[in-house]
GROMACS .gro file of C-alpha atoms in nm:
model
  458
    1UNK     CA    1  12.880  16.285  22.878
    2UNK     CA    2  13.171  16.491  22.749
    3UNK     CA    3  13.361  16.717  22.991
    4UNK     CA    4  13.625  16.984  22.942
    5UNK     CA    5  13.847  16.956  23.252
    6UNK     CA    6  14.144  17.102  23.432
    7UNK     CA    7  14.345  16.866  23.655
    8UNK     CA    8  14.685  16.862  23.826
    9UNK     CA    9  14.944  16.587  23.879
   10UNK     CA   10  15.115  16.505  24.210
   11UNK     CA   11  15.406  16.720  24.093
   12UNK     CA   12  15.174  17.018  24.043
   13UNK     CA   13  15.171  17.013  23.663
   14UNK     CA   14  14.838  17.141  23.516
   15UNK     CA   15  14.663  16.926  23.253
   16UNK     CA   16  14.373  17.040  23.037
   17UNK     CA   17  14.159  16.834  22.800
   18UNK     CA   18  13.829  16.660  22.734
   19UNK     CA   19  13.705  16.324  22.857
   20UNK     CA   20  13.387  16.122  22.860
   21UNK     CA   21  13.216  16.024  23.189
   22UNK     CA   22  12.874  15.965  23.333
   23UNK     CA   23  12.902  16.273  23.555
   24UNK     CA   24  13.160  16.485  23.741
   25UNK     CA   25  13.191  16.238  24.027
   26UNK     CA   26  13.281  15.953  23.785
   27UNK     CA   27  13.529  16.183  23.611
   28UNK     CA   28  13.694  16.264  23.944
   29UNK     CA   29  13.715  15.899  24.046
   30UNK     CA   30  13.864  15.801  23.713
   31UNK     CA   31  14.129  16.068  23.742
   32UNK     CA   32  14.213  15.975  24.102
   33UNK     CA   33  14.291  15.619  23.988
   34UNK     CA   34  14.544  15.774  23.747
   35UNK     CA   35  14.703  15.991  24.012
   36UNK     CA   36  14.536  16.313  23.897
   37UNK     CA   37  14.343  16.568  24.098
   38UNK     CA   38  14.038  16.715  23.924
   39UNK     CA   39  14.032  17.093  23.968
   40UNK     CA   40  13.733  17.186  23.746
   41UNK     CA   41  13.509  17.026  23.488
   42UNK     CA   42  13.238  17.172  23.262
   43UNK     CA   43  13.007  16.972  23.038
   44UNK     CA   44  13.077  17.035  22.672
   45UNK     CA   45  12.802  17.018  22.410
   46UNK     CA   46  12.835  16.767  22.125
   47UNK     CA   47  12.886  16.892  21.773
   48UNK     CA   48  12.654  16.766  21.497
   49UNK     CA   49  12.927  16.535  21.379
   50UNK     CA   50  12.968  16.390  21.727
   51UNK     CA   51  12.594  16.338  21.758
   52UNK     CA   52  12.584  16.157  21.427
   53UNK     CA   53  12.883  15.941  21.526
   54UNK     CA   54  12.721  15.857  21.860
   55UNK     CA   55  12.443  15.683  21.667
   56UNK     CA   56  12.693  15.507  21.441
   57UNK     CA   57  12.670  15.728  21.136
   58UNK     CA   58  13.037  15.826  21.120
   59UNK     CA   59  13.269  15.756  20.831
   60UNK     CA   60  13.498  15.472  20.956
   61UNK     CA   61  13.673  15.267  20.692
   62UNK     CA   62  13.785  14.906  20.707
   63UNK     CA   63  14.145  15.022  20.724
   64UNK     CA   64  14.071  15.231  21.032
   65UNK     CA   65  13.928  14.926  21.207
   66UNK     CA   66  14.225  14.711  21.095
   67UNK     CA   67  14.475  14.962  21.239
   68UNK     CA   68  14.278  14.989  21.563
   69UNK     CA   69  14.273  14.614  21.614
   70UNK     CA   70  14.639  14.570  21.519
   71UNK     CA   71  14.770  14.858  21.736
   72UNK     CA   72  14.561  14.749  22.032
   73UNK     CA   73  14.691  14.392  21.997
   74UNK     CA   74  15.054  14.507  21.988
   75UNK     CA   75  15.015  14.724  22.296
   76UNK     CA   76  14.840  14.450  22.496
   77UNK     CA   77  15.113  14.202  22.394
   78UNK     CA   78  15.371  14.451  22.519
   79UNK     CA   79  15.210  14.446  22.860
   80UNK     CA   80  15.043  14.784  22.848
   81UNK     CA   81  14.711  14.780  23.042
   82UNK     CA   82  14.393  14.795  22.839
   83UNK     CA   83  14.285  15.138  22.957
   84UNK     CA   84  14.622  15.291  22.880
   85UNK     CA   85  14.630  15.114  22.544
   86UNK     CA   86  14.289  15.262  22.455
   87UNK     CA   87  14.404  15.608  22.574
   88UNK     CA   88  14.709  15.592  22.347
   89UNK     CA   89  14.497  15.472  22.057
   90UNK     CA   90  14.251  15.757  22.106
   91UNK     CA   91  14.537  16.011  22.111
   92UNK     CA   92  14.705  15.870  21.798
   93UNK     CA   93  14.394  15.819  21.590
   94UNK     CA   94  14.363  16.077  21.306
   95UNK     CA   95  14.004  15.985  21.210
   96UNK     CA   96  13.782  16.218  21.411
   97UNK     CA   97  13.477  15.991  21.393
   98UNK     CA   98  13.672  15.694  21.521
   99UNK     CA   99  13.837  15.908  21.789
  100UNK     CA  100  13.494  16.009  21.928
  101UNK     CA  101  13.376  15.647  21.938
  102UNK     CA  102  13.696  15.522  22.097
  103UNK     CA  103  13.671  15.800  22.357
  104UNK     CA  104  13.328  15.677  22.455
  105UNK     CA  105  13.455  15.315  22.466
  106UNK     CA  106  13.747  15.428  22.684
  107UNK     CA  107  13.519  15.594  22.936
  108UNK     CA  108  13.296  15.282  22.949
  109UNK     CA  109  13.598  15.061  23.016
  110UNK     CA  110  13.714  15.304  23.289
  111UNK     CA  111  13.367  15.275  23.444
  112UNK     CA  112  13.405  14.899  23.473
  113UNK     CA  113  13.246  14.774  23.152
  114UNK     CA  114  13.422  14.508  22.948
  115UNK     CA  115  13.570  14.604  22.607
  116UNK     CA  116  13.322  14.376  22.431
  117UNK     CA  117  13.020  14.533  22.601
  118UNK     CA  118  13.159  14.879  22.521
  119UNK     CA  119  13.204  14.779  22.157
  120UNK     CA  120  12.847  14.632  22.156
  121UNK     CA  121  12.709  14.986  22.185
  122UNK     CA  122  12.872  15.054  21.848
  123UNK     CA  123  12.794  14.723  21.683
  124UNK     CA  124  12.679  14.885  21.359
  125UNK     CA  125  13.022  15.050  21.330
  126UNK     CA  126  13.239  14.751  21.420
  127UNK     CA  127  13.018  14.457  21.324
  128UNK     CA  128  12.922  14.138  21.499
  129UNK     CA  129  13.248  13.965  21.405
  130UNK     CA  130  13.455  14.230  21.583
  131UNK     CA  131  13.244  14.231  21.897
  132UNK     CA  132  13.227  13.849  21.927
  133UNK     CA  133  13.601  13.793  21.879
  134UNK     CA  134  13.679  14.052  22.142
  135UNK     CA  135  13.428  13.892  22.385
  136UNK     CA  136  13.580  13.546  22.334
  137UNK     CA  137  13.932  13.687  22.377
  138UNK     CA  138  13.840  13.860  22.702
  139UNK     CA  139  13.678  13.549  22.847
  140UNK     CA  140  13.962  13.313  22.740
  141UNK     CA  141  14.254  13.550  22.812
  142UNK     CA  142  14.359  13.560  22.451
  143UNK     CA  143  14.250  13.913  22.359
  144UNK     CA  144  14.575  14.004  22.191
  145UNK     CA  145  14.573  13.690  21.973
  146UNK     CA  146  14.210  13.741  21.877
  147UNK     CA  147  14.273  14.096  21.788
  148UNK     CA  148  14.555  13.979  21.563
  149UNK     CA  149  14.325  13.726  21.397
  150UNK     CA  150  14.063  13.996  21.358
  151UNK     CA  151  14.298  14.247  21.194
  152UNK     CA  152  14.412  13.981  20.946
  153UNK     CA  153  14.052  13.881  20.871
  154UNK     CA  154  13.947  14.240  20.807
  155UNK     CA  155  14.249  14.317  20.599
  156UNK     CA  156  14.210  14.005  20.381
  157UNK     CA  157  13.840  14.086  20.325
  158UNK     CA  158  13.933  14.441  20.228
  159UNK     CA  159  14.197  14.317  19.982
  160UNK     CA  160  13.941  14.083  19.824
  161UNK     CA  161  13.700  14.364  19.767
  162UNK     CA  162  13.978  14.584  19.625
  163UNK     CA  163  14.083  14.309  19.378
  164UNK     CA  164  13.732  14.284  19.244
  165UNK     CA  165  13.687  14.662  19.220
  166UNK     CA  166  14.020  14.702  19.046
  167UNK     CA  167  13.938  14.430  18.795
  168UNK     CA  168  13.601  14.593  18.719
  169UNK     CA  169  13.742  14.944  18.701
  170UNK     CA  170  13.859  14.939  18.338
  171UNK     CA  171  13.539  14.781  18.195
  172UNK     CA  172  13.334  15.021  18.411
  173UNK     CA  173  13.514  15.327  18.273
  174UNK     CA  174  13.474  15.206  17.914
  175UNK     CA  175  13.106  15.133  17.965
  176UNK     CA  176  13.042  15.467  18.135
  177UNK     CA  177  13.224  15.656  17.857
  178UNK     CA  178  13.028  15.467  17.594
  179UNK     CA  179  12.697  15.548  17.754
  180UNK     CA  180  12.790  15.913  17.793
  181UNK     CA  181  12.909  15.934  17.434
  182UNK     CA  182  12.596  15.762  17.303
  183UNK     CA  183  12.373  15.988  17.514
  184UNK     CA  184  12.552  16.303  17.402
  185UNK     CA  185  12.525  16.213  17.036
  186UNK     CA  186  12.160  16.110  17.071
  187UNK     CA  187  12.061  16.430  17.251
  188UNK     CA  188  12.278  16.702  17.084
  189UNK     CA  189  12.395  16.575  16.743
  190UNK     CA  190  12.162  16.326  16.582
  191UNK     CA  191  11.841  16.536  16.618
  192UNK     CA  192  11.996  16.793  16.385
  193UNK     CA  193  12.064  16.520  16.131
  194UNK     CA  194  11.702  16.414  16.158
  195UNK     CA  195  11.588  16.763  16.055
  196UNK     CA  196  11.845  16.771  15.777
  197UNK     CA  197  11.738  16.438  15.620
  198UNK     CA  198  11.372  16.513  15.652
  199UNK     CA  199  11.441  16.842  15.466
  200UNK     CA  200  11.622  16.657  15.189
  201UNK     CA  201  11.335  16.418  15.145
  202UNK     CA  202  11.572  16.128  15.063
  203UNK     CA  203  11.518  15.758  15.124
  204UNK     CA  204  11.743  15.632  15.405
  205UNK     CA  205  11.851  15.272  15.488
  206UNK     CA  206  11.629  15.097  15.743
  207UNK     CA  207  11.910  15.082  16.005
  208UNK     CA  208  11.964  15.457  15.971
  209UNK     CA  209  11.591  15.516  16.014
  210UNK     CA  210  11.583  15.307  16.331
  211UNK     CA  211  11.893  15.481  16.472
  212UNK     CA  212  11.757  15.825  16.398
  213UNK     CA  213  11.416  15.736  16.547
  214UNK     CA  214  11.585  15.619  16.872
  215UNK     CA  215  11.795  15.940  16.880
  216UNK     CA  216  11.486  16.151  16.829
  217UNK     CA  217  11.303  15.972  17.109
  218UNK     CA  218  11.596  16.011  17.350
  219UNK     CA  219  11.637  16.376  17.270
  220UNK     CA  220  11.261  16.443  17.318
  221UNK     CA  221  11.234  16.255  17.649
  222UNK     CA  222  11.591  16.296  17.783
  223UNK     CA  223  11.490  16.481  18.099
  224UNK     CA  224  11.215  16.236  18.189
  225UNK     CA  225  11.435  15.937  18.114
  226UNK     CA  226  11.707  16.072  18.347
  227UNK     CA  227  11.451  16.143  18.620
  228UNK     CA  228  11.301  15.792  18.586
  229UNK     CA  229  11.649  15.634  18.605
  230UNK     CA  230  11.739  15.826  18.920
  231UNK     CA  231  11.403  15.735  19.076
  232UNK     CA  232  11.454  15.371  18.977
  233UNK     CA  233  11.796  15.359  19.140
  234UNK     CA  234  11.671  15.522  19.460
  235UNK     CA  235  11.368  15.292  19.463
  236UNK     CA  236  11.582  14.984  19.416
  237UNK     CA  237  11.810  15.085  19.707
  238UNK     CA  238  11.506  15.138  19.928
  239UNK     CA  239  11.320  14.820  19.830
  240UNK     CA  240  11.641  14.614  19.829
  241UNK     CA  241  11.638  14.641  20.210
  242UNK     CA  242  11.322  14.438  20.225
  243UNK     CA  243  11.403  14.069  20.285
  244UNK     CA  244  11.190  13.927  19.994
  245UNK     CA  245  11.323  14.182  19.746
  246UNK     CA  246  11.684  14.135  19.863
  247UNK     CA  247  11.654  13.760  19.832
  248UNK     CA  248  11.512  13.796  19.479
  249UNK     CA  249  11.796  14.026  19.371
  250UNK     CA  250  12.061  13.801  19.531
  251UNK     CA  251  11.916  13.501  19.356
  252UNK     CA  252  11.913  13.695  19.029
  253UNK     CA  253  12.278  13.783  19.063
  254UNK     CA  254  12.365  13.422  19.137
  255UNK     CA  255  12.190  13.321  18.812
  256UNK     CA  256  12.361  13.584  18.595
  257UNK     CA  257  12.589  13.405  18.343
  258UNK     CA  258  12.890  13.632  18.386
  259UNK     CA  259  12.858  13.709  18.763
  260UNK     CA  260  12.748  13.373  18.911
  261UNK     CA  261  13.094  13.217  18.945
  262UNK     CA  262  13.250  13.535  19.075
  263UNK     CA  263  12.987  13.599  19.344
  264UNK     CA  264  12.987  13.231  19.444
  265UNK     CA  265  13.363  13.222  19.491
  266UNK     CA  266  13.373  13.557  19.678
  267UNK     CA  267  13.099  13.438  19.915
  268UNK     CA  268  13.264  13.101  19.984
  269UNK     CA  269  13.598  13.283  20.047
  270UNK     CA  270  13.431  13.509  20.299
  271UNK     CA  271  13.249  13.217  20.460
  272UNK     CA  272  13.557  12.996  20.503
  273UNK     CA  273  13.777  13.279  20.625
  274UNK     CA  274  13.533  13.419  20.875
  275UNK     CA  275  13.427  13.080  21.010
  276UNK     CA  276  13.786  12.963  21.038
  277UNK     CA  277  13.891  13.279  21.224
  278UNK     CA  278  13.603  13.244  21.471
  279UNK     CA  279  13.671  12.875  21.536
  280UNK     CA  280  14.043  12.943  21.589
  281UNK     CA  281  13.948  13.211  21.844
  282UNK     CA  282  13.764  12.944  22.049
  283UNK     CA  283  13.401  13.026  21.958
  284UNK     CA  284  13.160  12.731  21.935
  285UNK     CA  285  13.061  12.629  21.584
  286UNK     CA  286  12.689  12.719  21.605
  287UNK     CA  287  12.768  13.070  21.734
  288UNK     CA  288  13.046  13.104  21.476
  289UNK     CA  289  12.801  13.016  21.201
  290UNK     CA  290  12.553  13.273  21.330
  291UNK     CA  291  12.819  13.551  21.312
  292UNK     CA  292  12.949  13.428  20.978
  293UNK     CA  293  12.594  13.442  20.839
  294UNK     CA  294  12.579  13.818  20.898
  295UNK     CA  295  12.902  13.881  20.703
  296UNK     CA  296  12.802  13.707  20.381
  297UNK     CA  297  12.578  13.995  20.251
  298UNK     CA  298  12.369  13.749  20.040
  299UNK     CA  299  12.023  13.651  20.150
  300UNK     CA  300  12.034  13.317  19.963
  301UNK     CA  301  12.347  13.208  20.150
  302UNK     CA  302  12.223  13.345  20.477
  303UNK     CA  303  11.909  13.129  20.451
  304UNK     CA  304  12.129  12.826  20.378
  305UNK     CA  305  12.339  12.890  20.688
  306UNK     CA  306  12.026  12.909  20.898
  307UNK     CA  307  11.930  12.558  20.778
  308UNK     CA  308  12.284  12.429  20.836
  309UNK     CA  309  12.284  12.563  21.195
  310UNK     CA  310  11.962  12.380  21.258
  311UNK     CA  311  12.105  12.059  21.126
  312UNK     CA  312  12.421  12.094  21.339
  313UNK     CA  313  12.211  12.153  21.651
  314UNK     CA  314  12.043  11.821  21.570
  315UNK     CA  315  12.383  11.645  21.552
  316UNK     CA  316  12.460  11.658  21.181
  317UNK     CA  317  12.817  11.740  21.074
  318UNK     CA  318  12.891  12.068  20.898
  319UNK     CA  319  13.029  11.900  20.585
  320UNK     CA  320  12.719  11.680  20.557
  321UNK     CA  321  12.488  11.975  20.596
  322UNK     CA  322  12.670  12.178  20.327
  323UNK     CA  323  12.660  11.876  20.089
  324UNK     CA  324  12.280  11.920  20.075
  325UNK     CA  325  12.333  12.258  19.907
  326UNK     CA  326  12.576  12.156  19.632
  327UNK     CA  327  12.450  12.428  19.398
  328UNK     CA  328  12.595  12.695  19.628
  329UNK     CA  329  12.872  12.497  19.804
  330UNK     CA  330  13.068  12.283  19.559
  331UNK     CA  331  13.165  11.926  19.650
  332UNK     CA  332  13.526  12.022  19.719
  333UNK     CA  333  13.405  12.256  19.999
  334UNK     CA  334  13.178  12.007  20.173
  335UNK     CA  335  13.423  11.719  20.138
  336UNK     CA  336  13.728  11.909  20.268
  337UNK     CA  337  13.523  12.041  20.559
  338UNK     CA  338  13.407  11.686  20.630
  339UNK     CA  339  13.768  11.567  20.637
  340UNK     CA  340  13.862  11.860  20.866
  341UNK     CA  341  13.582  11.765  21.109
  342UNK     CA  342  13.685  11.400  21.122
  343UNK     CA  343  14.058  11.479  21.173
  344UNK     CA  344  13.992  11.758  21.427
  345UNK     CA  345  14.158  12.020  21.200
  346UNK     CA  346  13.855  12.209  21.080
  347UNK     CA  347  14.019  12.550  21.134
  348UNK     CA  348  14.326  12.461  20.926
  349UNK     CA  349  14.107  12.306  20.654
  350UNK     CA  350  13.902  12.623  20.630
  351UNK     CA  351  14.228  12.813  20.594
  352UNK     CA  352  14.333  12.597  20.302
  353UNK     CA  353  13.992  12.648  20.137
  354UNK     CA  354  14.025  13.025  20.187
  355UNK     CA  355  14.359  13.033  20.010
  356UNK     CA  356  14.227  12.817  19.729
  357UNK     CA  357  13.920  13.027  19.664
  358UNK     CA  358  14.117  13.355  19.696
  359UNK     CA  359  14.324  13.234  19.398
  360UNK     CA  360  14.006  13.135  19.221
  361UNK     CA  361  13.861  13.484  19.268
  362UNK     CA  362  14.178  13.631  19.118
  363UNK     CA  363  14.157  13.405  18.813
  364UNK     CA  364  13.781  13.462  18.774
  365UNK     CA  365  13.813  13.841  18.787
  366UNK     CA  366  14.084  13.835  18.519
  367UNK     CA  367  13.876  13.602  18.302
  368UNK     CA  368  13.567  13.815  18.353
  369UNK     CA  369  13.756  14.125  18.237
  370UNK     CA  370  13.868  13.933  17.928
  371UNK     CA  371  13.510  13.837  17.848
  372UNK     CA  372  13.364  14.179  17.918
  373UNK     CA  373  13.607  14.367  17.692
  374UNK     CA  374  13.481  14.208  17.361
  375UNK     CA  375  13.120  14.274  17.471
  376UNK     CA  376  13.205  14.638  17.527
  377UNK     CA  377  13.376  14.654  17.185
  378UNK     CA  378  13.056  14.518  17.028
  379UNK     CA  379  12.849  14.784  17.201
  380UNK     CA  380  13.092  15.057  17.089
  381UNK     CA  381  13.083  14.907  16.738
  382UNK     CA  382  12.705  14.932  16.729
  383UNK     CA  383  12.723  15.298  16.834
  384UNK     CA  384  12.991  15.375  16.574
  385UNK     CA  385  12.793  15.179  16.313
  386UNK     CA  386  12.489  15.386  16.401
  387UNK     CA  387  12.691  15.694  16.324
  388UNK     CA  388  12.697  15.572  15.964
  389UNK     CA  389  12.415  15.820  15.916
  390UNK     CA  390  12.689  16.073  15.860
  391UNK     CA  391  12.782  15.887  15.545
  392UNK     CA  392  12.459  16.000  15.388
  393UNK     CA  393  12.550  16.365  15.430
  394UNK     CA  394  12.907  16.300  15.315
  395UNK     CA  395  12.789  16.129  14.997
  396UNK     CA  396  12.551  16.415  14.922
  397UNK     CA  397  12.822  16.674  14.948
  398UNK     CA  398  13.077  16.464  14.766
  399UNK     CA  399  12.859  16.417  14.464
  400UNK     CA  400  12.674  16.736  14.379
  401UNK     CA  401  12.478  16.587  14.095
  402UNK     CA  402  12.203  16.509  14.345
  403UNK     CA  403  12.123  16.880  14.362
  404UNK     CA  404  11.944  16.853  14.029
  405UNK     CA  405  11.756  16.533  14.067
  406UNK     CA  406  11.453  16.708  14.220
  407UNK     CA  407  11.366  16.965  13.959
  408UNK     CA  408  11.541  17.250  13.774
  409UNK     CA  409  11.586  17.486  14.070
  410UNK     CA  410  11.943  17.613  14.101
  411UNK     CA  411  12.186  17.473  14.355
  412UNK     CA  412  12.151  17.775  14.586
  413UNK     CA  413  11.783  17.738  14.628
  414UNK     CA  414  11.814  17.367  14.691
  415UNK     CA  415  12.047  17.438  14.980
  416UNK     CA  416  11.825  17.711  15.102
  417UNK     CA  417  11.540  17.463  15.129
  418UNK     CA  418  11.728  17.267  15.392
  419UNK     CA  419  11.626  17.529  15.646
  420UNK     CA  420  11.851  17.592  15.942
  421UNK     CA  421  12.066  17.286  15.874
  422UNK     CA  422  12.240  17.457  15.566
  423UNK     CA  423  12.330  17.822  15.573
  424UNK     CA  424  12.434  18.059  15.294
  425UNK     CA  425  12.801  17.978  15.345
  426UNK     CA  426  12.738  17.609  15.283
  427UNK     CA  427  12.537  17.694  14.966
  428UNK     CA  428  12.815  17.910  14.823
  429UNK     CA  429  13.078  17.655  14.910
  430UNK     CA  430  12.884  17.375  14.739
  431UNK     CA  431  12.821  17.586  14.431
  432UNK     CA  432  13.196  17.640  14.403
  433UNK     CA  433  13.247  17.265  14.412
  434UNK     CA  434  12.977  17.225  14.149
  435UNK     CA  435  13.153  17.477  13.925
  436UNK     CA  436  13.476  17.278  13.943
  437UNK     CA  437  13.292  16.961  13.855
  438UNK     CA  438  13.083  17.116  13.574
  439UNK     CA  439  12.763  17.024  13.761
  440UNK     CA  440  12.637  17.379  13.801
  441UNK     CA  441  12.411  17.489  13.510
  442UNK     CA  442  12.526  17.808  13.337
  443UNK     CA  443  12.171  17.918  13.264
  444UNK     CA  444  12.044  17.890  13.620
  445UNK     CA  445  12.345  17.965  13.839
  446UNK     CA  446  12.256  18.287  14.022
  447UNK     CA  447  12.491  18.563  14.135
  448UNK     CA  448  12.447  18.440  14.492
  449UNK     CA  449  12.674  18.146  14.404
  450UNK     CA  450  13.044  18.189  14.432
  451UNK     CA  451  13.225  18.419  14.185
  452UNK     CA  452  13.399  18.124  14.025
  453UNK     CA  453  13.077  17.938  13.961
  454UNK     CA  454  12.891  18.247  13.833
  455UNK     CA  455  13.170  18.390  13.619
  456UNK     CA  456  13.253  18.062  13.454
  457UNK     CA  457  12.912  18.024  13.299
  458UNK     CA  458  12.843  18.382  13.179
   0.00000   0.00000   0.00000
């Protein structure tokens, strides 16, 4: 419960603020332990944002969690008590959502709960890795060291995601621009050309016909196509939460020619780093694997880790168990882990593997960008090639002799037959060109043609 209070120090200084507590009695006891005298306290209602945050719906970034873990570790190392360290963290935090959650954690710790149990109430916000490492640190007396490990782990994972996003940014922008350009041309420009060419009654190349037919279809059904795409995206996000669907999609991604190696290396990097961090913090291997499993975000790998845990509980070594899944864990991973187990340096070995696969992710993202760029150029080339339909109109205007291939009607009336696609200005302009090229017939050129055309043939 949140209270707005007024309290005084032993020196008589008045302090006002807000704090969380179970009730007024708990708030008074907590303040007495800090040398404060509670003068008055009134319950304060939660705002909508605070209510949403209380059920773990706040906006807390990875960087916020990294800074929280790092600052808390530094203060504990400096000898500042946990409650005071949390109080300082709450006061210095600029993220309002995180401040509300940390305020609730602080009051729980003041009421006698452990930091891990307090974090457990916000597991969806902090994650199983955060909670477990804090719990191990509290039980082993190495909370500051575990918080250091944790901040490094979260920061490295964040940097890995940023590297992939940065590498995919340029191809993504080009692809989005290409799709938008193609859609705009198909909906707003090409349908007018369709009417124009149908009015001319000329024979078009087969590729032009196909391109114009696709443009006409997109223009006619544009609204429904957009609605269906939006519904498909929403439906995929909803159904992707179902275990069978998620596993199918994860398996599909792992079979994609361009993405397979990147996803595999990212997942192995996350696996080795998380497992190594947990083992170095003192957590048993089976429990470490269970927590690591939840951080992989890939149902195929999560199912493999479940099998590996079962084998380890039966006495099988980790390296041997991973060797049974060579398709997803290359030989170098299972063999190095096996060596680490036999030499008693599994944590260090996992660290070496993490560094190795981090470099592999960097190289793969660069290579993937290099491969994607030519593909995007081909797509753009197809769109530009499709715009060759403009060449038909250009050729017709460039050579005005075509105006007389369909009967003896004068040039003005041929242009008039195009309908809305060619107006009177275009007809006069074309007649002037015809006069210059001696293509306009003196016996049939009407006064509606330009003065030059009409006067030249009187």
